[in-house]
Amino acid sequence: MPQEKEIVYCPAGHSGYTFNNISIFRGECNSCTIEHFSREFGNWSSENVEIDKFIQESQINNGYDRNDQYKLQWIQYDKFQDIKHIADGGHGSVHSAMLKNGIKWYWNFNKQHWEYCYADNKFALKEINDSRNDISEFLKEIKNIMIVKHFHYITKCIGISKNPSSENYIIVMELYDDSLHKFITKNFMNLRWKTKIDLLYDIVIGLGRLHTEKLVHRDLHSGNILTNDYSHLNLYAASITDLGLCSLVSELILLSDKKSNNIYGSIPYIPPEVLRGSAFTKEGDIYSFGGIMYEIATGKRPFYDRAHDTRLIIDICNGLRPKIPDIMLNWMPQCYSDFMYKCWNDDPSERPTDNELRDTFWDLVDKFNNEIEDYILQQFKIADENQEKTIKSQKQESSLSSSISHPQSCYISRSIHTLHGLYNSLDDIKSGKSQDPNLLKSNESITSSVSIYDIDPKESQECIDWEKEIQNKAEKRPFSGISTLDCNSREFNECINLDNEDNIAFKKIKKTKKDNNIYVREPSSQSSYTFSQNDFVFWKSIYPRSHRIHRLISYIPSEALRGNEFTKREIFIVLVELCMKWQLENDHENQEKEIKSQKQESSLSSKPQECFHWEQRSSK
């Protein structure tokens, strides 16, 4: 007869075959952990019955697992220290914070107290907008995260909290170094194909895990991929995040016979069938993955040079796909670009399956890791060499960095009107008779232009106050004549036309320094930005209260934004006075007689004092 296993008991009388000498020494017991979690249910409350119930059920059902340290727990907001803003998104904001004591791991039956893990670790706090009033979307994201919590390459959740100021609920998650988009922006010129393939493989595995659990992401883009940099080990890792829009395949099948008027996402990553009004599918996620392949290969987001409007939607549905820049054609192996365009196939059934994605990228990872020399790997090595040669050319590097995103592009997920929803008004939108509901308004394009960091409401209000002060100051200065410039005039519109690279502002920037990126910045927005070194800031100042002139444009080296020699107040004054000087120069020919009559007070040849300060300091 087979020998029966000996039943082992913990001191509390709980039995289990998982006990061994290590477990007994460490005081580990799943039942003890569940029991003590249950005893403490009355010691905390999220102030929401549904959330309390979900946390309690999770603790009872999961208990203790040595390999799973992520226990869903309620964490009081005052337990967080060193809270810092990271970014804003379509549904909320993200902060980083340190959790001093860590989180409860298991009940130690030997020492009769909780063992904690992740003490002094930093976590990401994702605050969901308006969750104080409606927790349905908040709970949906939490539940989706918990479904795939045992899988790698998908971000983990450790708890739930609540911001006492906004009363919105917070998902406490793993903290990563950067979004994939920011990682690419910072490192693109130095990225080689081995790293690119490693990152894509991680994303493919994470996406496959979601699909295995019958979940469709529905909002996959480079902002929803997080990365960790282990460059000291020559390793980089990526994980999928933002599962708020994830839906079960069974739920989406029920919608397959219905056309939708609205969808949520970023137009360049939304598959054409969804833009036409059909339901999202797993194949739609594959299409979105094609956009990530494009950005990793080119360093540019899909359709970065287009307005993200109904015209773009129509073009995508008619077969338009992002173009590989001519200068980068030999940076990308043909096999890679072919596979990318296959992901973008208009027919969902012709796109690669999860298995094809996994096998294709695993094969590439294996070739790179084991240096399996064959024709495929040789293509990638040649592509790396071509990139290195191109970057060494100053002329080519300048043309690479000079491209800018269209001011009405948007990579923050938002509500989009489908072609089905716009069916009756498409002709009027195309002819210009009707306003395009998918076209960003000027004040909506802010967050999609650059990454947002370190938001400080007080600082933002100071910017607004400075703007008003400078406007008042300008009315008393000789160059206040600029405020009488007709904003409908050809000269003015040429100056503010961001689509035309021949406009006055671009000419001034190119004449000064040709090899820098240009970004749009709104000083009166609720944000401040961090720019790459040596970039130029293309500052568009909007004065809503002025009835004659609405925009003033200027530039300033981004070093000044970070330099100790400049205060933000000084920088802002310089910007406004420089742009006024530009406008005066532009209007010089038409107003020459009037300007001369003002003598030295309004002479265009003399620069404002702040401009002299700026030039002298920036030359140090």
Coordinates of C-alpha atoms in Angstrom, one line a residue:
M1 CA 0.0 0.0 0.0
P2 CA 1.2 3.5 -0.8
Q3 CA 2.4 5.4 2.2
E4 CA 0.0 8.2 3.2
K5 CA 1.4 11.7 3.5
E6 CA 1.8 12.9 7.1
I7 CA -0.6 15.7 7.9
V8 CA 1.2 18.7 9.3
Y9 CA -0.5 21.3 11.5
C10 CA 0.4 24.9 12.4
P11 CA 0.2 25.9 16.1
A12 CA -3.3 27.2 15.4
G13 CA -4.4 23.8 14.2
H14 CA -4.6 24.5 10.5
S15 CA -3.5 21.6 8.4
G16 CA -2.0 21.5 4.9
Y17 CA 0.5 19.6 2.8
T18 CA 2.3 22.8 1.9
F19 CA 4.0 23.0 5.3
N20 CA 7.6 22.1 5.3
N21 CA 10.6 23.0 7.6
I22 CA 11.0 26.4 5.9
S23 CA 7.4 27.3 6.3
I24 CA 7.4 26.3 10.0
F25 CA 10.6 28.2 10.6
R26 CA 9.2 31.3 8.9
G27 CA 5.8 30.9 10.5
E28 CA 3.9 30.8 7.2
C29 CA 0.3 29.6 7.1
N30 CA -2.3 30.5 4.4
S31 CA -5.2 29.9 6.8
C32 CA -3.7 32.0 9.6
T33 CA -3.1 34.8 7.1
I34 CA -6.7 34.7 5.9
E35 CA -8.0 34.4 9.5
H36 CA -6.1 37.6 10.6
F37 CA -7.1 39.5 7.5
S38 CA -10.7 38.7 8.3
R39 CA -10.4 39.8 11.9
E40 CA -9.3 43.2 10.8
F41 CA -12.2 43.9 8.4
G42 CA -13.7 46.1 11.0
N43 CA -10.6 48.2 11.5
W44 CA -10.7 49.9 8.1
S45 CA -13.2 51.2 5.6
S46 CA -13.0 52.7 2.1
E47 CA -16.3 54.4 2.8
N48 CA -17.8 52.4 -0.1
V49 CA -19.5 49.1 0.4
E50 CA -18.6 47.7 -3.0
I51 CA -15.0 48.4 -2.6
D52 CA -14.8 47.1 0.9
K53 CA -16.5 43.9 -0.2
F54 CA -14.1 43.4 -3.2
I55 CA -11.0 43.9 -1.0
Q56 CA -12.3 41.5 1.6
E57 CA -13.2 38.8 -0.9
S58 CA -9.8 39.1 -2.5
Q59 CA -8.0 38.6 0.8
I60 CA -10.1 35.6 1.7
N61 CA -9.7 34.0 -1.7
N62 CA -6.0 34.6 -2.1
G63 CA -4.6 34.5 1.4
Y64 CA -0.9 33.8 1.5
D65 CA 1.4 32.6 -1.3
R66 CA 5.1 32.9 -0.9
N67 CA 5.5 33.7 -4.6
D68 CA 2.8 36.3 -4.6
Q69 CA 3.5 39.3 -2.5
Y70 CA 0.8 41.5 -4.0
K71 CA -2.1 41.3 -1.6
L72 CA -5.0 43.7 -2.4
Q73 CA -5.3 45.9 0.7
W74 CA -6.8 49.1 1.9
I75 CA -4.0 51.6 2.4
Q76 CA -4.7 54.9 4.3
Y77 CA -3.6 57.9 2.3
D78 CA -1.5 59.2 5.3
K79 CA 0.7 56.1 5.0
F80 CA 2.2 57.6 1.8
Q81 CA 5.3 59.8 1.9
D82 CA 7.1 62.0 -0.6
I83 CA 4.2 62.2 -3.0
K84 CA 5.2 63.5 -6.4
H85 CA 3.2 64.1 -9.6
I86 CA 4.3 62.1 -12.6
A87 CA 1.7 62.5 -15.4
D88 CA -1.9 63.1 -16.4
G89 CA -3.9 60.9 -18.6
G90 CA -7.4 60.7 -20.1
H91 CA -9.0 59.2 -17.0
G92 CA -6.9 60.7 -14.2
S93 CA -3.5 61.5 -12.8
V94 CA -0.5 59.4 -11.6
H95 CA 1.8 60.2 -8.7
S96 CA 4.7 58.4 -7.1
A97 CA 4.9 57.9 -3.3
M98 CA 6.9 55.9 -0.8
L99 CA 5.1 53.4 1.5
K100 CA 7.2 53.6 4.6
N101 CA 6.1 50.4 6.3
G102 CA 5.4 48.4 3.1
I103 CA 2.3 46.1 2.8
K104 CA 1.2 43.1 4.8
W105 CA 2.6 39.9 3.4
Y106 CA 1.5 37.1 5.8
W107 CA 0.7 36.4 9.5
N108 CA 3.7 34.9 11.3
F109 CA 2.3 32.3 13.6
N110 CA 5.6 31.9 15.4
K111 CA 6.0 35.6 16.3
Q112 CA 2.3 36.4 16.3
H113 CA 2.6 39.5 14.1
W114 CA 2.3 40.6 10.5
E115 CA 5.3 40.2 8.2
Y116 CA 5.6 43.1 5.8
C117 CA 7.2 43.4 2.4
Y118 CA 8.3 46.3 0.1
A119 CA 9.1 48.6 3.1
D120 CA 10.4 52.0 1.9
N121 CA 9.5 51.1 -1.7
K122 CA 8.0 53.6 -4.1
F123 CA 4.7 52.9 -5.8
A124 CA 2.5 54.5 -8.4
L125 CA -0.7 56.1 -7.2
K126 CA -3.3 56.2 -10.0
E127 CA -6.1 58.5 -9.1
I128 CA -9.3 58.0 -11.2
N129 CA -11.2 61.1 -12.1
D130 CA -14.7 61.5 -10.6
S131 CA -14.4 58.1 -8.9
R132 CA -15.9 59.8 -5.8
N133 CA -19.2 59.9 -7.6
D134 CA -19.0 56.8 -9.8
I135 CA -16.8 53.8 -8.9
S136 CA -17.9 51.6 -11.8
E137 CA -14.9 52.4 -14.1
F138 CA -12.6 52.3 -11.1
L139 CA -13.8 48.8 -10.0
K140 CA -13.7 47.6 -13.5
E141 CA -10.0 48.4 -13.8
I142 CA -9.2 46.9 -10.4
K143 CA -11.0 43.7 -11.3
N144 CA -9.3 43.4 -14.7
I145 CA -5.9 43.8 -13.0
M146 CA -6.7 41.1 -10.5
I147 CA -7.7 38.7 -13.3
V148 CA -4.2 38.8 -14.7
K149 CA -2.3 39.5 -11.5
H150 CA -0.2 36.3 -11.7
F151 CA 1.1 37.1 -15.1
H152 CA 4.4 38.9 -16.0
Y153 CA 4.5 41.9 -18.3
I154 CA 1.3 43.4 -16.9
T155 CA 1.4 45.9 -14.1
K156 CA 0.4 44.7 -10.6
C157 CA -1.9 46.3 -8.1
I158 CA -1.2 46.1 -4.4
G159 CA -4.0 48.1 -2.9
I160 CA -6.6 50.8 -3.0
S161 CA -6.6 54.2 -1.3
K162 CA -8.5 57.5 -1.4
N163 CA -7.3 61.1 -1.8
P164 CA -8.9 63.0 1.1
S165 CA -8.7 66.3 -0.8
S166 CA -10.4 65.2 -4.1
E167 CA -12.2 62.2 -2.5
N168 CA -11.3 60.2 -5.6
Y169 CA -10.2 56.6 -5.3
I170 CA -6.6 55.5 -6.0
I171 CA -5.2 52.3 -7.5
V172 CA -1.8 51.6 -5.8
M173 CA 0.4 49.9 -8.4
E174 CA 4.0 49.0 -9.2
L175 CA 6.1 52.0 -10.1
Y176 CA 8.1 52.0 -13.3
D177 CA 10.8 54.3 -14.6
D178 CA 9.0 55.7 -17.7
S179 CA 6.3 55.2 -20.2
L180 CA 7.5 53.5 -23.4
H181 CA 6.9 56.8 -25.3
K182 CA 9.2 58.7 -22.9
F183 CA 11.7 56.0 -22.9
I184 CA 11.9 56.1 -26.7
T185 CA 12.0 59.9 -26.8
K186 CA 15.0 60.0 -24.4
N187 CA 16.9 57.1 -25.9
F188 CA 16.0 56.6 -29.5
M189 CA 19.3 57.7 -31.0
N190 CA 21.1 55.1 -28.9
L191 CA 18.6 52.3 -29.2
R192 CA 19.6 49.2 -31.1
W193 CA 17.5 46.5 -32.5
K194 CA 18.2 44.0 -29.7
T195 CA 16.7 46.3 -27.1
K196 CA 13.8 47.2 -29.4
I197 CA 13.0 43.5 -30.0
D198 CA 13.3 42.7 -26.2
L199 CA 10.7 45.4 -25.4
L200 CA 8.4 44.3 -28.2
Y201 CA 8.6 40.7 -27.0
D202 CA 7.6 41.8 -23.4
I203 CA 4.5 43.6 -24.8
V204 CA 3.6 40.7 -27.0
I205 CA 3.7 38.3 -24.1
G206 CA 1.6 40.7 -21.9
L207 CA -0.9 41.1 -24.6
G208 CA -1.1 37.4 -25.2
R209 CA -1.8 36.9 -21.4
L210 CA -4.7 39.3 -21.6
H211 CA -6.2 37.6 -24.6
T212 CA -5.7 34.2 -22.9
E213 CA -8.0 35.5 -20.2
K214 CA -10.5 36.6 -22.8
L215 CA -9.7 40.2 -22.2
V216 CA -9.3 42.9 -25.0
H217 CA -7.3 45.9 -24.0
R218 CA -8.9 48.4 -26.4
D219 CA -6.5 51.3 -25.7
L220 CA -3.1 50.0 -26.4
H221 CA -0.5 52.7 -27.2
S222 CA 3.0 53.7 -26.1
G223 CA 1.6 55.8 -23.3
N224 CA 0.0 52.7 -21.8
I225 CA 3.2 50.7 -21.8
L226 CA 5.6 51.1 -18.9
T227 CA 9.3 50.4 -18.9
N228 CA 12.1 49.7 -16.4
D229 CA 15.7 50.5 -17.3
Y230 CA 18.2 47.9 -16.1
S231 CA 20.9 49.3 -18.5
H232 CA 23.6 48.3 -16.0
L233 CA 22.6 44.8 -16.7
N234 CA 22.0 45.5 -20.4
L235 CA 18.3 44.8 -19.8
Y236 CA 15.1 46.7 -20.4
A237 CA 11.6 45.5 -19.4
A238 CA 8.1 46.5 -20.5
S239 CA 4.7 46.0 -19.0
I240 CA 1.1 46.8 -20.2
T241 CA -0.9 49.1 -18.0
D242 CA -4.2 51.0 -17.9
L243 CA -6.7 48.2 -18.1
G244 CA -9.7 50.5 -17.5
L245 CA -11.1 50.0 -21.0
C246 CA -10.4 46.2 -21.0
S247 CA -13.5 44.2 -21.8
L248 CA -14.3 40.5 -21.9
V249 CA -14.6 39.0 -25.3
S250 CA -18.1 37.7 -24.4
E251 CA -19.2 41.3 -23.7
L252 CA -17.9 42.6 -27.0
I253 CA -19.5 39.8 -28.9
L254 CA -22.9 41.0 -27.7
L255 CA -22.0 44.4 -29.3
S256 CA -20.8 42.9 -32.6
D257 CA -24.2 43.4 -34.3
K258 CA -24.5 47.0 -33.2
K259 CA -22.7 50.1 -34.7
S260 CA -21.2 52.5 -32.2
N261 CA -21.4 56.3 -32.5
N262 CA -18.6 57.0 -30.1
I263 CA -15.4 55.2 -29.1
Y264 CA -12.6 56.0 -26.7
G265 CA -8.9 56.1 -27.5
S266 CA -6.3 57.8 -29.7
I267 CA -7.1 57.9 -33.4
P268 CA -3.8 56.6 -34.8
Y269 CA -4.0 53.4 -32.7
I270 CA -7.7 52.6 -33.3
P271 CA -8.3 50.0 -36.0
P272 CA -10.3 51.1 -39.1
E273 CA -13.2 48.7 -38.4
V274 CA -13.7 50.4 -35.0
L275 CA -13.4 53.8 -36.5
R276 CA -16.3 52.8 -38.8
G277 CA -18.4 51.8 -35.8
S278 CA -17.8 48.1 -35.2
A279 CA -16.9 46.6 -31.8
F280 CA -13.3 46.2 -30.7
T281 CA -11.8 42.7 -30.9
K282 CA -8.5 41.0 -30.1
E283 CA -7.5 41.6 -33.7
G284 CA -8.0 45.3 -32.9
D285 CA -5.4 45.1 -30.2
I286 CA -3.0 43.6 -32.8
Y287 CA -3.6 46.7 -35.1
S288 CA -2.8 48.9 -32.1
F289 CA 0.4 46.9 -31.5
G290 CA 1.4 47.8 -35.1
G291 CA 1.5 51.5 -34.0
I292 CA 3.9 50.6 -31.2
M293 CA 6.1 48.7 -33.6
Y294 CA 6.2 51.9 -35.7
E295 CA 7.2 54.2 -32.8
I296 CA 9.9 51.8 -31.6
A297 CA 11.4 51.6 -35.1
T298 CA 11.1 55.3 -36.1
G299 CA 11.1 57.2 -32.8
K300 CA 7.9 58.9 -34.0
R301 CA 4.3 58.3 -33.0
P302 CA 1.9 57.3 -35.9
F303 CA 0.6 60.2 -37.8
Y304 CA 2.5 62.7 -35.7
D305 CA 2.4 65.2 -38.6
R306 CA -1.4 65.1 -39.0
A307 CA -4.3 66.7 -37.3
H308 CA -6.2 63.9 -35.5
D309 CA -9.6 64.7 -36.9
T310 CA -12.3 63.1 -39.0
R311 CA -10.3 63.6 -42.2
L312 CA -7.6 61.4 -40.8
I313 CA -10.2 58.8 -39.8
I314 CA -11.6 58.7 -43.3
D315 CA -8.0 58.3 -44.7
I316 CA -7.3 55.5 -42.3
C317 CA -10.5 53.7 -43.3
N318 CA -9.5 54.2 -47.0
G319 CA -6.2 52.4 -46.3
L320 CA -3.8 55.1 -45.3
R321 CA -1.1 54.0 -42.8
P322 CA 1.9 55.8 -41.2
K323 CA 4.8 56.3 -43.6
I324 CA 8.3 55.3 -42.8
P325 CA 10.4 58.4 -43.1
D326 CA 12.7 58.2 -46.1
I327 CA 15.8 58.8 -44.0
M328 CA 14.9 55.7 -41.9
L329 CA 14.1 53.3 -44.6
N330 CA 17.4 51.5 -44.3
W331 CA 17.2 51.6 -40.5
M332 CA 14.4 49.0 -40.6
P333 CA 14.7 45.4 -42.0
Q334 CA 12.2 44.6 -44.7
C335 CA 10.9 41.6 -42.7
Y336 CA 10.1 44.0 -39.8
S337 CA 8.2 46.6 -41.8
D338 CA 6.3 43.8 -43.6
F339 CA 5.2 42.3 -40.3
M340 CA 4.2 45.8 -39.0
Y341 CA 2.1 46.5 -42.0
K342 CA 0.5 43.1 -41.6
C343 CA -0.6 44.1 -38.2
W344 CA -2.2 47.1 -39.9
N345 CA -4.2 45.0 -42.4
D346 CA -7.7 46.4 -43.0
D347 CA -9.0 42.9 -42.7
P348 CA -8.8 41.8 -39.1
S349 CA -8.6 38.1 -40.1
E350 CA -5.4 38.8 -42.0
R351 CA -3.6 40.3 -39.1
P352 CA -1.1 38.1 -37.1
T353 CA -2.5 36.0 -34.3
D354 CA -1.2 36.1 -30.7
N355 CA 0.7 32.9 -31.4
E356 CA 2.3 34.3 -34.6
L357 CA 3.3 37.4 -32.7
R358 CA 4.8 35.4 -29.8
D359 CA 6.7 33.0 -32.1
T360 CA 8.0 35.7 -34.4
F361 CA 9.4 37.8 -31.6
W362 CA 10.7 34.9 -29.6
D363 CA 12.6 33.7 -32.6
L364 CA 14.2 37.2 -32.9
V365 CA 15.0 37.3 -29.2
D366 CA 16.6 33.8 -29.5
K367 CA 18.7 34.9 -32.5
F368 CA 20.0 38.0 -30.7
N369 CA 20.7 36.2 -27.4
N370 CA 22.5 33.3 -28.9
E371 CA 24.0 35.3 -31.8
I372 CA 22.5 32.9 -34.4
E373 CA 23.9 34.3 -37.6
D374 CA 21.4 34.0 -40.4
Y375 CA 19.9 36.2 -43.0
I376 CA 17.3 37.7 -40.7
L377 CA 19.7 38.6 -37.9
Q378 CA 22.0 40.0 -40.5
Q379 CA 19.3 42.4 -41.7
F380 CA 18.9 43.8 -38.2
K381 CA 22.6 44.3 -37.7
I382 CA 22.9 46.1 -41.0
A383 CA 20.0 48.3 -40.0
D384 CA 21.8 49.2 -36.7
E385 CA 25.0 50.1 -38.7
N386 CA 22.9 52.3 -41.1
Q387 CA 21.4 54.1 -38.2
E388 CA 24.9 54.7 -36.6
K389 CA 26.2 56.1 -39.9
T390 CA 23.3 58.4 -40.3
I391 CA 23.5 59.8 -36.8
K392 CA 27.2 60.6 -37.3
S393 CA 26.2 63.0 -40.0
Q394 CA 25.3 66.3 -38.4
K395 CA 23.2 67.3 -41.4
Q396 CA 21.1 64.1 -41.2
E397 CA 20.8 64.4 -37.4
S398 CA 19.4 67.9 -37.8
S399 CA 16.7 66.8 -40.2
L400 CA 15.8 64.0 -37.8
S401 CA 15.3 66.3 -34.8
S402 CA 13.6 69.1 -36.6
S403 CA 10.2 67.4 -37.1
I404 CA 7.5 68.4 -34.7
S405 CA 4.1 67.0 -33.9
H406 CA 1.1 68.6 -35.4
P407 CA -0.5 71.0 -32.9
Q408 CA -3.9 69.2 -33.3
S409 CA -2.5 65.7 -32.9
C410 CA -3.6 64.0 -29.7
Y411 CA -2.1 60.9 -28.0
I412 CA -4.2 61.2 -24.9
S413 CA -7.2 58.8 -25.0
R414 CA -10.4 60.7 -25.6
S415 CA -14.0 60.3 -26.9
I416 CA -14.0 59.9 -30.7
H417 CA -17.0 60.1 -33.0
T418 CA -17.0 57.2 -35.4
L419 CA -17.9 57.5 -39.1
H420 CA -21.1 55.7 -38.3
G421 CA -22.0 58.4 -35.8
L422 CA -21.1 61.2 -38.3
Y423 CA -22.7 59.6 -41.3
N424 CA -25.3 62.4 -41.8
S425 CA -22.8 65.2 -41.4
L426 CA -19.7 63.9 -43.2
D427 CA -20.2 66.0 -46.3
D428 CA -20.6 69.2 -44.3
I429 CA -17.5 68.4 -42.2
K430 CA -15.4 67.7 -45.3
S431 CA -16.6 70.9 -47.0
G432 CA -16.1 73.0 -43.8
K433 CA -19.7 73.9 -43.4
S434 CA -19.9 72.0 -40.1
Q435 CA -17.4 71.9 -37.3
D436 CA -15.4 68.7 -36.9
P437 CA -16.2 67.3 -33.5
N438 CA -13.0 65.2 -33.6
L439 CA -10.8 68.2 -34.2
L440 CA -9.0 69.3 -31.1
K441 CA -9.7 72.8 -29.9
S442 CA -6.6 74.9 -29.1
N443 CA -7.0 74.5 -25.4
E444 CA -7.3 70.7 -25.7
S445 CA -4.0 70.1 -27.5
I446 CA -1.9 71.0 -24.6
T447 CA -1.5 67.6 -22.9
S448 CA -1.0 65.8 -26.1
S449 CA 1.9 67.9 -27.3
V450 CA 4.5 67.0 -24.6
S451 CA 4.8 64.9 -21.5
I452 CA 3.6 66.5 -18.3
Y453 CA 5.6 66.5 -15.1
D454 CA 5.6 68.2 -11.8
I455 CA 2.3 70.0 -11.9
D456 CA 2.1 72.7 -9.3
P457 CA -1.2 74.6 -9.1
K458 CA 0.4 77.6 -7.3
E459 CA 3.1 77.8 -10.0
S460 CA 0.4 77.6 -12.7
Q461 CA -1.5 80.5 -11.1
E462 CA 1.7 82.5 -11.0
C463 CA 2.1 82.0 -14.7
I464 CA -1.4 83.3 -15.3
D465 CA -0.8 86.3 -13.0
W466 CA 2.5 87.1 -14.8
E467 CA 0.7 86.9 -18.1
K468 CA -1.8 89.5 -17.0
E469 CA 1.0 91.7 -15.6
I470 CA 2.9 91.6 -18.8
Q471 CA -0.2 92.4 -20.8
N472 CA -0.8 95.4 -18.6
K473 CA 2.9 96.4 -18.9
A474 CA 2.7 96.1 -22.7
E475 CA -0.2 98.6 -22.8
K476 CA 2.1 101.2 -21.2
R477 CA 5.1 100.4 -23.4
P478 CA 5.9 102.0 -26.8
F479 CA 5.6 98.6 -28.5
S480 CA 2.0 98.3 -27.3
G481 CA 1.1 99.2 -30.8
I482 CA 1.3 95.5 -31.5
S483 CA -2.0 95.1 -29.7
T484 CA -3.7 97.1 -32.5
L485 CA -2.5 94.6 -35.1
D486 CA -5.5 93.1 -37.0
C487 CA -5.6 89.5 -36.0
N488 CA -7.3 88.7 -39.3
S489 CA -4.4 90.2 -41.3
R490 CA -2.3 88.1 -43.6
E491 CA 0.9 89.0 -41.7
F492 CA -0.5 88.0 -38.3
N493 CA -2.0 84.7 -39.6
E494 CA 1.2 83.8 -41.3
C495 CA 3.0 84.3 -38.0
I496 CA 0.7 82.0 -36.1
N497 CA 0.2 79.3 -38.8
L498 CA 1.8 76.3 -37.2
D499 CA 1.2 74.2 -40.3
N500 CA 3.4 76.4 -42.5
E501 CA 7.1 76.0 -41.8
D502 CA 7.8 79.2 -43.7
N503 CA 6.1 81.4 -41.1
I504 CA 7.9 84.1 -39.3
A505 CA 8.4 82.2 -36.1
F506 CA 9.9 79.1 -37.7
K507 CA 12.2 81.3 -39.8
K508 CA 13.5 83.1 -36.6
I509 CA 14.1 79.8 -34.9
K510 CA 15.8 78.1 -37.9
K511 CA 18.0 81.2 -38.4
T512 CA 19.1 81.1 -34.7
K513 CA 19.8 77.4 -34.4
K514 CA 18.8 74.7 -36.9
D515 CA 19.2 71.4 -35.1
N516 CA 16.6 71.6 -32.3
N517 CA 13.2 70.2 -31.8
I518 CA 10.3 72.6 -31.3
Y519 CA 7.4 72.2 -28.9
V520 CA 4.2 73.9 -28.2
R521 CA 3.7 75.3 -24.7
E522 CA 0.7 77.0 -23.1
P523 CA 1.9 79.1 -20.1
S524 CA -1.7 79.5 -18.8
S525 CA -2.4 75.8 -18.8
Q526 CA -2.6 73.8 -15.6
S527 CA 0.8 72.3 -16.1
S528 CA 4.5 72.7 -16.4
Y529 CA 6.8 70.7 -18.7
T530 CA 10.2 69.1 -18.8
F531 CA 12.0 69.3 -22.2
S532 CA 14.9 67.5 -23.7
Q533 CA 18.3 69.2 -23.6
N534 CA 19.0 71.7 -26.3
D535 CA 15.4 71.8 -27.4
F536 CA 13.7 75.0 -28.3
V537 CA 10.4 75.8 -26.7
F538 CA 7.8 77.3 -29.1
W539 CA 5.8 79.2 -26.7
K540 CA 2.3 80.2 -27.8
S541 CA 0.7 82.7 -25.4
I542 CA -3.0 83.1 -25.5
Y543 CA -4.8 86.2 -24.1
P544 CA -8.5 85.3 -24.1
R545 CA -9.5 88.8 -22.8
S546 CA -7.8 90.7 -25.6
H547 CA -10.2 91.5 -28.4
R548 CA -7.6 92.6 -31.0
I549 CA -4.7 90.1 -30.7
H550 CA -5.1 86.6 -29.5
R551 CA -1.7 85.0 -29.8
L552 CA 1.9 86.0 -29.3
I553 CA 4.7 83.6 -30.4
S554 CA 8.3 83.4 -29.2
Y555 CA 11.1 81.0 -28.4
I556 CA 13.6 80.4 -25.7
P557 CA 16.4 77.8 -25.2
S558 CA 15.2 75.1 -22.8
E559 CA 18.4 75.4 -20.8
A560 CA 17.0 78.6 -19.4
L561 CA 14.0 76.7 -18.1
R562 CA 16.3 74.6 -16.0
G563 CA 19.1 77.1 -15.3
N564 CA 19.7 78.6 -11.9
E565 CA 20.4 82.0 -13.4
F566 CA 16.9 82.5 -14.6
T567 CA 13.7 82.8 -12.6
K568 CA 10.5 81.7 -14.3
R569 CA 9.3 85.3 -14.0
E570 CA 12.3 86.6 -16.0
I571 CA 11.8 84.0 -18.6
F572 CA 8.2 84.8 -19.1
I573 CA 9.0 88.5 -19.5
V574 CA 11.6 87.7 -22.1
L575 CA 9.2 85.5 -24.0
V576 CA 6.5 88.1 -24.2
E577 CA 8.8 91.0 -25.1
L578 CA 10.6 88.9 -27.7
C579 CA 7.4 87.9 -29.5
M580 CA 6.3 91.6 -29.4
K581 CA 9.6 92.5 -31.0
W582 CA 9.1 89.9 -33.7
Q583 CA 5.6 91.2 -34.4
L584 CA 6.9 94.8 -34.6
E585 CA 9.6 93.7 -37.1
N586 CA 7.0 92.0 -39.2
D587 CA 4.9 95.1 -39.2
H588 CA 7.9 97.4 -39.7
E589 CA 7.4 98.1 -43.4
N590 CA 3.8 99.1 -43.1
Q591 CA 4.3 101.2 -39.9
E592 CA 7.8 102.7 -40.7
K593 CA 6.6 106.3 -40.7
E594 CA 4.6 105.9 -37.6
I595 CA 7.4 104.2 -35.8
K596 CA 10.0 106.8 -36.7
S597 CA 7.7 109.5 -35.4
Q598 CA 7.8 107.9 -32.0
K599 CA 11.6 108.5 -32.0
Q600 CA 13.6 106.6 -29.4
E601 CA 10.6 105.5 -27.4
S602 CA 9.4 103.0 -30.0
S603 CA 12.5 102.4 -32.1
L604 CA 12.6 98.8 -33.3
S605 CA 16.4 98.9 -33.3
S606 CA 16.6 98.9 -29.5
K607 CA 15.8 95.7 -27.8
P608 CA 13.8 95.5 -24.5
Q609 CA 16.0 95.4 -21.5
E610 CA 14.9 91.9 -20.6
C611 CA 16.1 90.6 -24.0
F612 CA 19.6 92.0 -23.3
H613 CA 19.6 90.2 -19.9
W614 CA 18.5 87.0 -21.6
E615 CA 21.2 87.1 -24.3
Q616 CA 24.0 88.0 -22.0
R617 CA 23.1 85.2 -19.5
S618 CA 22.5 82.6 -22.1
S619 CA 25.9 83.2 -23.5
K620 CA 27.6 82.3 -20.3

